[in-house]
Amino acid sequence: MKISEVRDHISYSSISKYMKCSMRWYYDYVIAPEKKVESLPLKVGSAYHNAIEKLYIDRDYDGGLLLLEEFAKENGRYAQKDISAIINCYKDYYLKVYPLYQSRVEKVEVKGHVDIPGIEVPLEYRMDLLTTDGVIADHKTVGRIVPGIEYSLQFDLYSYAYYKEYGRLPSKVEYHDAYKGTGSVAVRSKIPSISDMMKAVSCAVGVVKAIEADIFIPCYDKHCSYCPHKDMCDSEHGSI
């Protein structure tokens, strides 16, 4: 199977999905793409991203807060705990992090494509924030406090995309974490390296070659219970 037969691009999220469970990738993109669903955590994360985007693009704190409050109303009591925490994260971000970046914004919600040698389709990137001094920032909603960045496939792929677009590595890459458990935010950062960037590129090439070689193996773990393809996978491969 050629990758171009099922996808017109690759991305960090699809590469990461294949590495976590290649069979899930196969069901999501080849067999039953109509079954792909957006879970509540993903919806919460998207709502938070939209609020932060409005804050940076329109410099509209109240407008971002209104987006989150409207999302809370639309998603009922089941979502209230996460939404309440994320609203607190948004307020904390506005007070602690935003002032450090508001005067250095170059682009917000940057999307584009770059070629990777040896791959038929381009790499798609989506960068939440680019600063005038070369920082790439990604806004994440997480359930627990995470230590600093030792390695990030996402950022190393983004560093490659940045290099292709600007002819240099970014000065720094950062996760702006919103902790749903505490309602607070924190920044994790690292300086990109050429070796890590090339490892990520090699990983992307390897994943595409594995897909084209029809290598799809189920990975059984706790996430199987929430997979929309569980019944199909159990029927085909049996439960372990």
Coordinates of N, CA and C in Angstrom, one line a residue:
M1 N 0.8 -1.2 0.0 CA 0.0 0.0 0.0 C 0.9 1.2 0.0
K2 N 0.7 2.1 -0.9 CA 1.3 3.4 -1.0 C 0.7 4.4 0.0
I3 N 1.5 5.1 0.8 CA 1.0 6.1 1.8 C 0.1 7.1 1.1
S4 N 0.4 7.4 -0.2 CA -0.4 8.4 -0.9 C -1.8 7.9 -1.2
E5 N -2.0 6.6 -1.1 CA -3.4 6.1 -1.4 C -4.3 6.4 -0.3
V6 N -3.8 6.6 0.9 CA -4.7 6.8 2.1 C -4.5 8.2 2.7
R7 N -3.4 8.8 2.5 CA -3.1 10.1 3.2 C -2.4 11.0 2.2
D8 N -2.8 12.3 2.2 CA -2.1 13.3 1.3 C -0.9 14.0 2.1
H9 N -0.7 13.6 3.3 CA 0.4 14.1 4.2 C 0.6 13.2 5.3
I10 N 1.7 13.4 6.0 CA 1.9 12.7 7.3 C 2.1 13.9 8.3
S11 N 1.9 13.5 9.6 CA 2.0 14.5 10.6 C 2.6 13.9 11.9
Y12 N 2.9 14.7 12.9 CA 3.4 14.2 14.1 C 2.3 13.3 14.8
S13 N 1.1 13.7 14.7 CA 0.0 12.9 15.4 C -0.2 11.6 14.8
S14 N -0.1 11.5 13.4 CA -0.3 10.2 12.8 C 0.9 9.3 13.0
I15 N 2.1 9.9 13.0 CA 3.3 9.1 13.3 C 3.3 8.5 14.7
S16 N 2.9 9.4 15.6 CA 2.8 9.0 17.0 C 1.7 7.9 17.2
K17 N 0.6 8.1 16.5 CA -0.4 7.0 16.6 C 0.1 5.7 16.1
Y18 N 0.8 5.7 15.0 CA 1.3 4.4 14.5 C 2.3 3.8 15.5
M19 N 3.1 4.6 16.1 CA 4.1 4.0 17.0 C 3.4 3.5 18.3
K20 N 2.3 4.1 18.7 CA 1.6 3.6 19.9 C 0.8 2.3 19.6
C21 N 0.2 2.2 18.4 CA -0.6 1.0 18.0 C -0.8 1.1 16.5
S22 N 0.0 0.4 15.7 CA 0.0 0.5 14.3 C -1.4 0.0 13.7
M23 N -2.0 -0.9 14.5 CA -3.3 -1.4 14.0 C -4.4 -0.3 14.2
R24 N -4.3 0.4 15.3 CA -5.2 1.6 15.4 C -5.0 2.5 14.2
W25 N -3.8 2.8 13.8 CA -3.6 3.7 12.7 C -4.3 3.1 11.4
Y26 N -4.2 1.8 11.2 CA -4.8 1.1 10.1 C -6.3 1.3 10.1
Y27 N -6.9 1.0 11.2 CA -8.3 1.2 11.3 C -8.8 2.6 11.1
D28 N -8.0 3.6 11.8 CA -8.4 5.0 11.7 C -8.3 5.6 10.3
Y29 N -7.3 5.2 9.6 CA -7.1 5.9 8.3 C -7.4 5.0 7.1
V30 N -7.5 3.7 7.2 CA -7.7 2.8 6.1 C -9.1 2.1 6.1
I31 N -9.4 1.4 7.2 CA -10.6 0.6 7.3 C -11.8 1.3 7.7
A32 N -11.7 2.1 8.8 CA -13.0 2.7 9.3 C -12.7 4.2 9.8
P33 N -12.3 5.1 8.9 CA -12.1 6.4 9.3 C -13.3 7.2 9.8
E34 N -14.5 6.7 9.4 CA -15.7 7.3 9.9 C -15.9 7.1 11.4
K35 N -15.2 6.1 12.0 CA -15.3 5.8 13.4 C -14.5 6.6 14.3
K36 N -13.6 7.5 13.7 CA -12.8 8.3 14.5 C -13.6 9.3 15.3
V37 N -13.4 9.3 16.6 CA -14.2 10.2 17.5 C -13.2 11.1 18.3
E38 N -13.8 12.2 18.7 CA -13.0 13.2 19.5 C -13.5 13.0 20.9
S39 N -12.6 12.5 21.8 CA -12.9 12.3 23.2 C -13.0 13.6 23.9
L40 N -13.6 13.6 25.2 CA -13.8 14.8 26.0 C -12.4 15.5 26.2
P41 N -11.4 14.8 26.6 CA -10.1 15.5 26.8 C -9.6 16.2 25.6
L42 N -9.8 15.6 24.4 CA -9.4 16.3 23.2 C -10.3 17.6 22.9
K43 N -11.6 17.4 23.2 CA -12.5 18.6 23.1 C -12.1 19.7 24.0
V44 N -11.7 19.3 25.3 CA -11.3 20.3 26.3 C -10.0 21.0 25.8
G45 N -9.1 20.2 25.3 CA -7.8 20.7 24.8 C -8.0 21.7 23.6
S46 N -9.0 21.3 22.7 CA -9.3 22.2 21.6 C -9.9 23.5 22.0
A47 N -10.8 23.5 23.0 CA -11.4 24.7 23.6 C -10.3 25.6 24.2
Y48 N -9.4 25.0 24.9 CA -8.3 25.8 25.5 C -7.4 26.4 24.5
H49 N -7.1 25.6 23.4 CA -6.3 26.2 22.3 C -7.0 27.4 21.7
N50 N -8.3 27.2 21.5 CA -9.1 28.3 20.9 C -9.1 29.6 21.7
A51 N -9.1 29.4 23.0 CA -9.1 30.6 23.9 C -7.7 31.2 23.9
I52 N -6.7 30.4 23.9 CA -5.3 31.0 23.9 C -5.0 31.7 22.5
E53 N -5.6 31.1 21.5 CA -5.4 31.7 20.1 C -6.1 33.0 20.1
K54 N -7.3 33.2 20.6 CA -8.0 34.4 20.7 C -7.2 35.5 21.5
L55 N -6.6 35.0 22.6 CA -5.8 35.9 23.4 C -4.6 36.5 22.7
Y56 N -3.9 35.6 21.9 CA -2.7 36.1 21.2 C -3.1 36.9 19.9
I57 N -4.1 36.4 19.1 CA -4.4 37.1 17.9 C -5.2 38.4 18.1
D58 N -6.2 38.3 18.9 CA -7.1 39.5 19.1 C -6.7 40.3 20.4
R59 N -5.8 39.7 21.2 CA -5.5 40.3 22.5 C -6.7 40.5 23.3
D60 N -7.6 39.5 23.3 CA -8.9 39.6 23.9 C -9.0 38.5 25.0
Y61 N -8.7 38.9 26.2 CA -8.8 38.0 27.3 C -10.2 37.6 27.6
D62 N -11.1 38.6 27.6 CA -12.5 38.3 27.9 C -13.1 37.4 26.8
G63 N -12.8 37.6 25.6 CA -13.3 36.8 24.5 C -12.9 35.3 24.6
G64 N -11.6 35.1 25.0 CA -11.2 33.7 25.2 C -11.9 33.1 26.4
L65 N -12.1 33.8 27.5 CA -12.8 33.3 28.6 C -14.2 33.0 28.3
L66 N -14.9 33.8 27.4 CA -16.2 33.5 27.0 C -16.3 32.2 26.2
L67 N -15.3 32.0 25.4 CA -15.3 30.7 24.6 C -15.3 29.5 25.5
L68 N -14.5 29.6 26.6 CA -14.4 28.5 27.5 C -15.7 28.3 28.3
E69 N -16.3 29.4 28.7 CA -17.6 29.4 29.4 C -18.7 28.8 28.6
E70 N -18.7 29.2 27.3 CA -19.8 28.7 26.4 C -19.6 27.2 26.1
F71 N -18.3 26.8 26.0 CA -18.0 25.3 25.9 C -18.5 24.6 27.1
A72 N -18.3 25.1 28.3 CA -18.8 24.5 29.5 C -20.3 24.3 29.5
K73 N -21.0 25.3 29.0 CA -22.5 25.2 29.0 C -22.9 24.1 28.0
E74 N -22.2 23.9 26.9 CA -22.6 23.0 25.8 C -22.3 21.6 26.2
N75 N -21.4 21.3 27.2 CA -21.0 19.9 27.4 C -21.4 19.4 28.7
G76 N -22.3 20.0 29.4 CA -23.0 19.4 30.6 C -22.1 19.2 31.8
R77 N -22.8 18.5 32.8 CA -22.1 18.3 34.1 C -20.9 17.4 34.0
Y78 N -20.9 16.5 33.0 CA -19.8 15.5 32.9 C -18.5 16.2 32.7
A79 N -18.6 17.3 32.0 CA -17.3 18.0 31.6 C -16.9 19.1 32.6
Q80 N -17.8 19.4 33.6 CA -17.6 20.6 34.4 C -16.3 20.6 35.2
K81 N -15.8 19.5 35.7 CA -14.6 19.4 36.5 C -13.4 19.8 35.6
D82 N -13.3 19.2 34.4 CA -12.2 19.5 33.5 C -12.3 21.0 33.0
I83 N -13.5 21.4 32.7 CA -13.6 22.8 32.2 C -13.3 23.8 33.2
S84 N -13.7 23.6 34.5 CA -13.4 24.5 35.5 C -11.9 24.6 35.8
A85 N -11.2 23.5 35.7 CA -9.8 23.5 35.9 C -9.1 24.2 34.7
I86 N -9.6 24.0 33.5 CA -9.0 24.7 32.3 C -9.2 26.2 32.3
I87 N -10.4 26.6 32.8 CA -10.7 28.0 32.9 C -9.7 28.6 33.9
N88 N -9.4 28.0 35.0 CA -8.4 28.4 36.0 C -7.0 28.5 35.3
C89 N -6.7 27.5 34.5 CA -5.4 27.5 33.8 C -5.3 28.7 32.8
Y90 N -6.4 29.0 32.2 CA -6.4 30.1 31.2 C -6.1 31.4 32.0
K91 N -6.8 31.6 33.1 CA -6.6 32.8 34.0 C -5.1 32.8 34.4
D92 N -4.6 31.7 34.9 CA -3.2 31.6 35.3 C -2.2 32.0 34.2
Y93 N -2.5 31.4 33.0 CA -1.7 31.7 31.8 C -1.6 33.2 31.5
Y94 N -2.8 33.8 31.6 CA -2.9 35.2 31.3 C -2.0 36.1 32.2
L95 N -2.0 35.7 33.5 CA -1.2 36.4 34.5 C 0.3 36.1 34.5
K96 N 0.7 34.8 34.2 CA 2.0 34.4 34.5 C 2.8 34.2 33.2
V97 N 2.2 33.8 32.1 CA 3.0 33.4 30.9 C 2.8 34.4 29.8
Y98 N 1.6 34.8 29.5 CA 1.2 35.7 28.4 C 2.1 37.0 28.4
P99 N 2.2 37.6 29.6 CA 3.0 38.9 29.6 C 4.4 38.7 29.0
L100 N 5.0 37.5 29.1 CA 6.4 37.3 28.7 C 6.5 37.1 27.2
Y101 N 5.3 36.9 26.5 CA 5.3 36.5 25.1 C 4.5 37.5 24.2
Q102 N 3.7 38.3 24.8 CA 2.7 39.1 24.0 C 3.4 40.1 23.1
S103 N 4.6 40.6 23.5 CA 5.4 41.5 22.6 C 6.3 40.9 21.6
R104 N 6.4 39.5 21.7 CA 7.3 38.8 20.8 C 6.6 37.8 19.8
V105 N 5.3 38.1 19.7 CA 4.6 37.2 18.8 C 4.9 37.5 17.3
E106 N 5.3 36.4 16.6 CA 5.5 36.5 15.2 C 4.3 35.9 14.4
K107 N 3.9 34.7 14.8 CA 2.8 34.0 14.1 C 2.1 33.2 15.2
V108 N 0.8 33.0 15.0 CA 0.0 32.2 15.8 C -0.8 31.1 15.0
E109 N -0.8 29.9 15.5 CA -1.5 28.8 14.8 C -1.0 28.7 13.3
V110 N 0.3 28.4 13.2 CA 1.0 28.3 11.9 C 0.8 26.8 11.4
K111 N 0.4 26.7 10.2 CA 0.2 25.4 9.5 C 0.9 25.5 8.2
G112 N 1.6 24.4 7.8 CA 2.2 24.3 6.6 C 2.7 22.9 6.3
H113 N 3.4 22.7 5.2 CA 3.9 21.4 4.7 C 5.4 21.6 4.2
V114 N 6.2 20.6 4.6 CA 7.6 20.5 4.1 C 7.8 19.1 3.6
D115 N 8.7 19.0 2.6 CA 9.1 17.7 2.1 C 10.1 17.0 3.0
I116 N 10.0 15.7 3.0 CA 11.1 14.8 3.7 C 11.6 13.9 2.6
P117 N 12.9 13.9 2.3 CA 13.4 13.0 1.3 C 13.1 11.6 1.6
G118 N 12.7 10.9 0.5 CA 12.3 9.4 0.7 C 10.9 9.2 1.0
I119 N 10.1 10.2 1.2 CA 8.7 10.1 1.5 C 7.8 10.7 0.4
E120 N 6.8 10.0 0.0 CA 6.0 10.5 -1.2 C 5.1 11.7 -0.8
V121 N 4.7 11.7 0.4 CA 3.8 12.8 0.9 C 4.5 13.8 1.8
P122 N 4.1 15.0 1.9 CA 4.8 16.0 2.8 C 4.5 15.8 4.3
L123 N 5.3 16.4 5.1 CA 5.1 16.5 6.5 C 4.3 17.7 6.8
E124 N 3.1 17.5 7.5 CA 2.3 18.7 7.9 C 2.7 19.1 9.3
Y125 N 2.8 20.4 9.5 CA 3.1 20.8 10.9 C 2.0 21.9 11.3
R126 N 1.8 21.9 12.6 CA 0.9 22.9 13.2 C 1.5 23.4 14.4
M127 N 2.0 24.7 14.4 CA 2.7 25.3 15.5 C 1.8 26.3 16.1
D128 N 1.6 26.2 17.4 CA 0.7 27.1 18.1 C 1.2 28.5 18.2
L129 N 2.5 28.7 18.4 CA 3.0 30.0 18.5 C 4.5 30.1 18.1
L130 N 4.8 31.1 17.3 CA 6.2 31.4 16.9 C 6.5 32.8 17.4
T131 N 7.7 32.9 18.0 CA 8.1 34.2 18.5 C 9.1 34.8 17.5
T132 N 9.3 36.1 17.7 CA 10.2 36.9 16.8 C 11.7 36.4 17.1
D133 N 12.0 35.8 18.3 CA 13.3 35.4 18.5 C 13.5 33.9 18.3
G134 N 12.6 33.3 17.6 CA 12.8 31.9 17.1 C 12.3 30.8 18.1
V135 N 11.4 31.1 19.0 CA 10.8 30.1 19.9 C 9.6 29.5 19.3
I136 N 9.5 28.1 19.3 CA 8.3 27.4 18.9 C 7.6 27.0 20.2
A137 N 6.3 27.4 20.4 CA 5.6 27.0 21.6 C 4.4 26.2 21.3
D138 N 4.1 25.2 22.1 CA 2.9 24.3 21.9 C 2.1 24.3 23.2
H139 N 0.8 24.6 23.1 CA 0.0 24.6 24.3 C -0.6 23.3 24.5
K140 N -0.4 22.7 25.7 CA -0.8 21.3 26.0 C -1.7 21.4 27.3
T141 N -2.7 20.5 27.3 CA -3.5 20.3 28.5 C -3.2 18.9 29.0
V142 N -2.7 18.9 30.2 CA -2.2 17.6 30.8 C -2.8 17.3 32.1
G143 N -2.8 16.1 32.5 CA -3.5 15.7 33.8 C -2.6 15.7 35.0
R144 N -1.2 15.7 34.7 CA -0.3 15.7 35.8 C 0.9 16.5 35.5
I145 N 1.7 16.9 36.5 CA 2.9 17.7 36.3 C 3.9 16.8 35.6
V146 N 4.5 17.3 34.5 CA 5.5 16.6 33.7 C 6.9 17.3 33.9
P147 N 8.0 16.5 34.0 CA 9.3 17.1 34.1 C 9.7 17.8 32.8
G148 N 10.9 18.3 32.8 CA 11.4 18.9 31.6 C 11.5 18.1 30.4
I149 N 11.8 18.6 29.2 CA 11.8 17.9 28.0 C 13.2 17.3 27.7
E150 N 13.2 15.9 27.7 CA 14.5 15.2 27.4 C 14.5 15.0 25.9
Y151 N 13.3 14.5 25.4 CA 13.2 14.2 23.9 C 11.8 14.5 23.5
S152 N 11.5 15.0 22.4 CA 10.2 15.3 21.9 C 10.1 15.0 20.4
L153 N 9.5 14.0 20.0 CA 9.3 13.7 18.6 C 8.6 14.8 17.9
Q154 N 7.6 15.4 18.6 CA 6.8 16.5 18.0 C 7.7 17.7 17.7
F155 N 8.5 18.1 18.7 CA 9.3 19.3 18.5 C 10.5 19.1 17.6
D156 N 11.0 17.8 17.6 CA 12.1 17.6 16.6 C 11.6 17.6 15.2
L157 N 10.4 17.1 15.0 CA 9.8 17.2 13.6 C 9.5 18.7 13.3
Y158 N 9.0 19.4 14.3 CA 8.7 20.9 14.1 C 10.0 21.6 13.8
S159 N 11.1 21.2 14.5 CA 12.4 21.9 14.3 C 12.9 21.7 12.8
Y160 N 12.6 20.5 12.3 CA 12.9 20.2 10.9 C 12.1 21.1 10.0
A161 N 10.8 21.2 10.3 CA 9.9 22.1 9.5 C 10.4 23.5 9.5
Y162 N 10.8 24.0 10.7 CA 11.3 25.3 10.9 C 12.6 25.5 10.1
Y163 N 13.4 24.5 10.2 CA 14.7 24.6 9.5 C 14.4 24.7 7.9
K164 N 13.5 23.9 7.4 CA 13.2 24.0 6.0 C 12.6 25.3 5.6
E165 N 11.8 25.9 6.5 CA 11.2 27.2 6.2 C 12.1 28.4 6.4
Y166 N 12.9 28.4 7.4 CA 13.7 29.5 7.8 C 15.2 29.4 7.6
G167 N 15.7 28.1 7.3 CA 17.1 27.9 7.0 C 17.9 27.9 8.3
R168 N 17.3 27.7 9.4 CA 18.0 27.6 10.7 C 17.2 26.9 11.7
L169 N 17.8 26.4 12.8 CA 17.0 25.7 13.8 C 16.3 26.8 14.7
P170 N 15.2 26.4 15.3 CA 14.6 27.4 16.2 C 15.5 27.6 17.4
S171 N 15.4 28.7 18.1 CA 16.3 29.0 19.2 C 15.9 28.2 20.4
K172 N 14.7 27.8 20.5 CA 14.2 27.1 21.6 C 12.8 26.5 21.3
V173 N 12.4 25.4 21.9 CA 11.1 24.8 21.8 C 10.5 24.7 23.2
E174 N 9.2 24.9 23.3 CA 8.6 25.0 24.6 C 7.2 24.4 24.6
Y175 N 6.9 23.6 25.7 CA 5.5 23.2 26.0 C 5.0 24.2 27.1
H176 N 3.9 24.8 26.8 CA 3.2 25.6 27.8 C 2.1 24.7 28.3
D177 N 2.3 24.1 29.5 CA 1.4 23.1 30.0 C 0.3 23.7 30.9
A178 N -0.9 23.2 30.6 CA -2.0 23.6 31.5 C -2.4 22.3 32.3
Y179 N -2.2 22.4 33.6 CA -2.4 21.2 34.4 C -3.8 21.2 34.9
K180 N -4.6 20.2 34.4 CA -6.0 20.1 34.8 C -6.1 19.7 36.3
G181 N -5.1 19.1 36.8 CA -5.2 18.6 38.2 C -5.1 19.8 39.2
T182 N -4.4 20.9 38.8 CA -4.2 22.0 39.7 C -4.8 23.3 39.2
G183 N -5.1 23.4 38.0 CA -5.6 24.6 37.4 C -4.5 25.7 37.2
S184 N -3.3 25.2 37.1 CA -2.2 26.1 36.9 C -1.4 25.8 35.7
V185 N -0.4 26.7 35.3 CA 0.3 26.5 34.1 C 1.8 26.5 34.4
A186 N 2.6 25.9 33.5 CA 4.1 26.0 33.6 C 4.7 25.8 32.2
V187 N 5.9 26.3 32.1 CA 6.6 26.2 30.8 C 7.8 25.2 30.9
R188 N 7.8 24.3 29.9 CA 9.0 23.4 29.8 C 9.7 23.7 28.5
S189 N 11.0 23.7 28.5 CA 11.7 24.1 27.3 C 13.0 23.3 27.1
K190 N 13.5 23.3 25.8 CA 14.8 22.8 25.5 C 15.3 23.4 24.3
I191 N 16.6 23.3 24.1 CA 17.3 23.9 22.9 C 17.4 22.7 21.9
P192 N 16.9 22.9 20.7 CA 16.9 21.8 19.7 C 18.3 21.4 19.2
S193 N 18.5 20.2 18.8 CA 19.8 19.8 18.3 C 19.6 19.1 16.9
I194 N 20.6 19.2 16.1 CA 20.6 18.6 14.8 C 20.4 17.1 14.9
S195 N 21.1 16.5 15.8 CA 21.0 15.0 15.9 C 19.6 14.6 16.3
D196 N 19.0 15.2 17.2 CA 17.6 14.9 17.6 C 16.7 15.1 16.4
M197 N 16.9 16.2 15.7 CA 16.0 16.5 14.5 C 16.1 15.4 13.5
M198 N 17.4 15.0 13.2 CA 17.5 13.9 12.2 C 17.0 12.6 12.6
K199 N 17.1 12.3 14.0 CA 16.4 11.1 14.5 C 14.9 11.1 14.2
A200 N 14.3 12.3 14.4 CA 12.9 12.4 14.2 C 12.5 12.2 12.7
V201 N 13.4 12.8 11.8 CA 13.2 12.6 10.4 C 13.3 11.1 10.0
S202 N 14.3 10.5 10.5 CA 14.5 9.0 10.3 C 13.3 8.2 10.8
C203 N 12.8 8.6 11.9 CA 11.6 7.9 12.5 C 10.4 8.1 11.6
A204 N 10.2 9.3 11.0 CA 9.1 9.5 10.1 C 9.2 8.6 8.8
V205 N 10.5 8.6 8.3 CA 10.7 7.8 7.1 C 10.4 6.3 7.5
G206 N 10.9 5.8 8.6 CA 10.7 4.4 9.0 C 9.3 4.1 9.2
V207 N 8.5 5.0 9.7 CA 7.0 4.7 9.9 C 6.3 4.6 8.6
V208 N 6.7 5.5 7.6 CA 6.0 5.5 6.3 C 6.4 4.2 5.6
K209 N 7.7 3.8 5.7 CA 8.1 2.5 5.0 C 7.4 1.3 5.7
A210 N 7.2 1.3 7.0 CA 6.5 0.2 7.6 C 5.0 0.2 7.2
I211 N 4.4 1.3 7.0 CA 3.0 1.4 6.5 C 3.0 0.8 5.1
E212 N 3.9 1.2 4.3 CA 3.9 0.8 2.9 C 4.3 -0.7 2.8
A213 N 4.9 -1.3 3.8 CA 5.2 -2.7 3.9 C 4.1 -3.5 4.5
D214 N 2.9 -2.8 4.8 CA 1.8 -3.4 5.4 C 2.1 -4.1 6.8
I215 N 2.9 -3.3 7.6 CA 3.2 -3.8 8.9 C 2.2 -3.1 9.9
F216 N 1.2 -3.9 10.3 CA 0.2 -3.4 11.3 C 0.0 -4.4 12.3
I217 N 0.4 -4.1 13.5 CA 0.4 -5.1 14.7 C -0.4 -4.5 15.8
P218 N -1.4 -5.1 16.4 CA -2.1 -4.6 17.5 C -1.2 -4.5 18.8
C219 N -1.4 -3.4 19.5 CA -0.6 -3.2 20.8 C -1.7 -3.2 21.9
Y220 N -1.7 -4.2 22.7 CA -2.8 -4.3 23.7 C -2.4 -3.7 25.0
D221 N -3.1 -2.7 25.4 CA -2.9 -2.0 26.7 C -4.2 -1.5 27.2
K222 N -4.2 -0.7 28.3 CA -5.4 -0.2 28.9 C -6.2 0.7 28.0
H223 N -5.6 1.3 27.0 CA -6.3 2.2 26.1 C -7.3 1.4 25.1
C224 N -7.1 0.1 25.1 CA -7.9 -0.7 24.2 C -9.4 -0.6 24.6
S225 N -9.7 -0.4 25.9 CA -11.1 -0.3 26.3 C -11.8 0.9 25.7
Y226 N -11.0 1.9 25.4 CA -11.6 3.2 24.8 C -11.5 3.3 23.3
C227 N -10.9 2.3 22.7 CA -10.7 2.4 21.2 C -12.0 2.1 20.5
P228 N -12.4 3.0 19.5 CA -13.6 2.8 18.8 C -13.6 1.5 17.9
H229 N -12.4 1.0 17.7 CA -12.3 -0.2 16.8 C -12.1 -1.5 17.7
K230 N -12.4 -1.5 18.9 CA -12.2 -2.6 19.8 C -12.9 -3.9 19.3
D231 N -14.1 -3.8 19.0 CA -14.9 -5.0 18.6 C -14.3 -5.6 17.3
M232 N -14.0 -4.7 16.4 CA -13.4 -5.2 15.1 C -12.1 -5.8 15.3
C233 N -11.3 -5.2 16.2 CA -9.9 -5.7 16.5 C -10.0 -7.1 17.2
D234 N -10.9 -7.1 18.2 CA -11.1 -8.4 19.0 C -11.5 -9.5 18.1
S235 N -12.4 -9.2 17.1 CA -12.9 -10.2 16.2 C -11.8 -10.7 15.3
E236 N -11.0 -9.8 14.9 CA -10.0 -10.2 13.9 C -8.7 -10.8 14.5
H237 N -8.3 -10.3 15.7 CA -7.1 -10.8 16.3 C -7.3 -11.5 17.7
G238 N -8.5 -11.4 18.3 CA -8.7 -12.0 19.6 C -8.1 -11.2 20.7
S239 N -8.7 -11.3 21.8 CA -8.2 -10.5 23.0 C -7.0 -11.2 23.6
I240 N -6.1 -10.4 24.1 CA -5.0 -10.9 24.9 C -5.0 -10.3 26.3

